[in-house]
Amino acid sequence: MEAKYLIIGSSHAALEALRAIRQVDAEGSMAMLTRDVHLPYSPTILPYVVSGRSPAERVILRDEAFFTASKCTFVGNTTAVGLDATAKTVTLADGGSWRYDKLLIATGAAPAIPPVPGLDGVSYHVLRSLDDAQGLRKAMGTARRAVVLGAGLVGLHAAENLAEAGLAVSVVEMRSHVLPGYFDAKASTRIEAAFTEHGVTLFLGRTVVGIDGGKGQACTVRLDGGEALETDLLLVAAGVKPVVDWLAGSGVAIDRGVLVNDTMRTNQPDVWAAGDVAQARDFHSGEQALIGIIPTAVEQGRLAGMGMAGDSYVKPYAGGLPVNTYRFFGRVALSIGQAAAEGGGEVAEHEGPGYRRVVLADGRLVGYASVDEPFDVGIMGELIRRRVDLSGCKQDFLDRPLETGRRLMSEGWR
Amino acid sequence: MGTAFDTITFKASSCDGCGKCMTACAEAKQGAARISIVPGTKESSFELAMCRQCGDPKCVMVCPAGALAKDDGSGVVQWDASRCIDCLLCTAGCSYGGISLDSHTARVSKCDQCDGDPACVKACPTDALQWVTAGSVFNKYGDKEDMFVPGLSGCQGCNSELIMRHAMRKIGRNSVLATPPGCIPGMGSVGYNGKTGTKVPVFHPLLTNTASMLAGIRRYYDRVGRKDIVVMALAGDGGTSDCGFHAVSGAAERGEKVLYVCVDNEGYMNTGMQRSSTTPFGSWTSTTPVGEHMRGKSQDAKNLPLIMVAHKCAYVATASTGYMEDLYDKLDKAVEASFRGFSYLHIYSPCPTGWRIPSSKVIEACRMSVDSNFVTLWEYTREGGLRFTRSPDRPIPVRDYVKMIGKYRHLDDAQLDHIQSRVDEQVTLLKRMAAAPAAEPAVI
Ligand SMILES: Cc1cc2nc3c(=O)[nH]c(=O)nc-3n(C[C@H](O)[C@H](O)[C@H](O)COP(=O)(O)OP(=O)(O)OC[C@H]3O[C@@H](n4cnc5c(N)ncnc54)[C@H](O)[C@@H]3O)c2cc1C
Ligand code: SF4
């Protein structure tokens, strides 16, 4: 089989690349391969599949008709296992292969499994695919107790699902606060309190020393403090790692993810990478980093697609900004940029019914986070990206960030 | 033809921050207002945060639930409450505060343009918010058959081609068109090498006899029973207000059933930018140069449409390409009136080459001319009298408009004051006419 444009993966980065390619090249042959058996959906929606709020058939982002209209061959249930960048060929688990002119690596990330003694001997859940979500939903129906390893986005979303379903939930996190990197201690403390109020037991700054198997799905999780958490359901949510195993020996340069330049090109000719799999420029540090969120996957996918189709309007990637829009028990926590940074910048915290934390450096916004006090995340992101000088309106900005941000964007637009 | 969309526009300079739009929105939507007016940097200036219904919406791209989509028909970015999982990622995608958390419902909300009848616009007392339907207008006529050859050679940025193509799309094949000497035939509409540049019968009369020839053609069609033919001219201001004026005046006085469209670019631009009687005071032209003795044109412009009102035509109107929906409305009425009597439509159309403005600023110039009352938009019928169709409540100083146009660059304060006083005078007169009760219909 062959295609001018071959896209491996069918999630956010892949779909944006398709769109960008078709904006310039309406006809060039295209194929999208994915190891998933389902039509495209977002991993982000999975907690809502677990809770039952989003029925599995309603989470599909693009249907068959879309692929027909886009003149793209969609091939599900197909795993890429190798790449020969010289022969421009991708090999598949079923023995088949695809030749390409331009290749996009958009294989995203998969759950990272920590080296915990005993973990390989028990059955546990992860949450990254639709099948994972349906499996977890099913298991949740019969279990009474659950242990979640990891208090990142995935772990907390799942813990909430489980608690709301009536299970007794414990969350174990190595670091001292939930959602590290996105929120400072004050913000995290508010989020932690909500979990505690809803009956979730948090073990923060703690490590799992071992896991013992039990009957069926049951097991016992032993912590460094000597506690033994008996559970019917174990969920591992200890972060993710880019899916790069299939690129071994291909010559594609890999650090933690696939290394890409500012147009999402890899070191191999006619091979691009985008999304959670790619290690691209970080806006703040300028280094190549992993930022596994939808906004960066979308932006990188678009740039890669433009490059693949030879779109002359492609502009170099400005770098990814961490963004987190998090709902917990109906409440809101938001974060963008270097919002949890300590030192270096100027920090203004404001605590009332809600909490906000503004980080400035050189009179410019570099990070903003809040809990129970919504703000326009996109506007703050633009102020950061454009490095807008706030020295003329700093007090206004600190006192009334929402209004001032809206004003600046409205004025800047004209 | 691509799809254009209707839109809500905001003119910051007209907004006085009353907040009525926000109240109206909150009431209409029974929740938080989806439009937000915030104080601007300058004293009593205001800014807007609202969904711009982007063509390339980032909120849609980042939504993990497929809950947002741009509607192909209306252009509105629609939100599907049943699919939304309340993750707020869309708020990270938007740079304008156009989609945000409504604290009443704890869900996102965004402007949906009230299905084409926006409550905020209706509540705005200063017209800072407007509902502009130029999009539907373009779609409607963009789909119709084009009556000109492709590749008319107008100057870059010139609106004449827009006026010609869209007017003829609307009027259609049942028409006979006169294009007297000027830019319009000059850019190729009459044709080359024995072939016409239009799909309708077109001819190139003299500057002096356009209206007379049309009168004859109409009478012939009437005689043979073809009452459905629009007999019309697309003429310039020189041919209409100067050398062809006697013919226009005569045809109007006799009530000839003709549609006469004058595209006014304030001079004989096609032949090298000479002055005409509609060239405004102070303008540089090649015959009113700027030097030691002359400082541009020393006479005021003739107000030709007002003169046509004095002829008691079946219909007289002024229009500008800055406000296409207004123009289209008038074109409809003008065509209809041309079956009853003389119908005169005066369209102001800046000349980027002769006026010395960048091609990208032409529409802005059109708008500023209306916003400053330099150009007034109104219509007249014998039954209804004179009526403003669009007039600024708080006109901007004429200076602001004049400043952007190269042909006025040399003006001194006295000249600027003169222009302003003439504009004010003109508006006062028109307002008196508009306020007066309509004249008794003339009995013919
Ligand atoms: C529970 C959960 C909650 C999240 N919440 C948020 C959030 O609130 N905000 C946010 O911004 N992000 C969130 N994320 C992260 C977000 O979903 C990812 O950043 C995003 O999905 C990345 O998109 P991607 O296209 O790079 O790759 P992925 O979504 O990881 O998709 C990878 C694709 O590649 C395919 N694939 C992988 N390997 C192969 C192979 N060898 N052969 C063929 N196909 C292959 C997969 O089938 C899949 O189609 C969340 C993730 C999870 C799991
Ligand atoms: S809040 Fe709703 S509309 Fe916005 S991105 Fe999330 S799911 Fe989509």
Coordinates of C-alpha atoms in Angstrom, one line a residue, chain B residues 3-6 52-55 69-78 113:
Chain B
T3 CA -19.6 31.6 1.8
A4 CA -19.8 34.9 3.6
F5 CA -21.5 35.3 6.9
D6 CA -23.5 38.0 8.6
R52 CA -15.8 36.6 16.8
Q53 CA -17.1 33.4 15.1
C54 CA -13.6 32.9 13.8
G55 CA -13.1 31.3 10.4
A69 CA -18.5 23.2 15.3
K70 CA -18.6 26.1 12.9
D71 CA -22.0 26.1 11.2
D72 CA -21.5 26.2 7.4
G73 CA -24.7 28.1 6.9
S74 CA -24.6 30.8 9.5
G75 CA -20.9 30.9 10.3
V76 CA -21.8 30.7 14.0
V77 CA -19.5 28.5 16.1
Q78 CA -22.3 26.3 17.7
Q113 CA -26.0 35.6 17.3

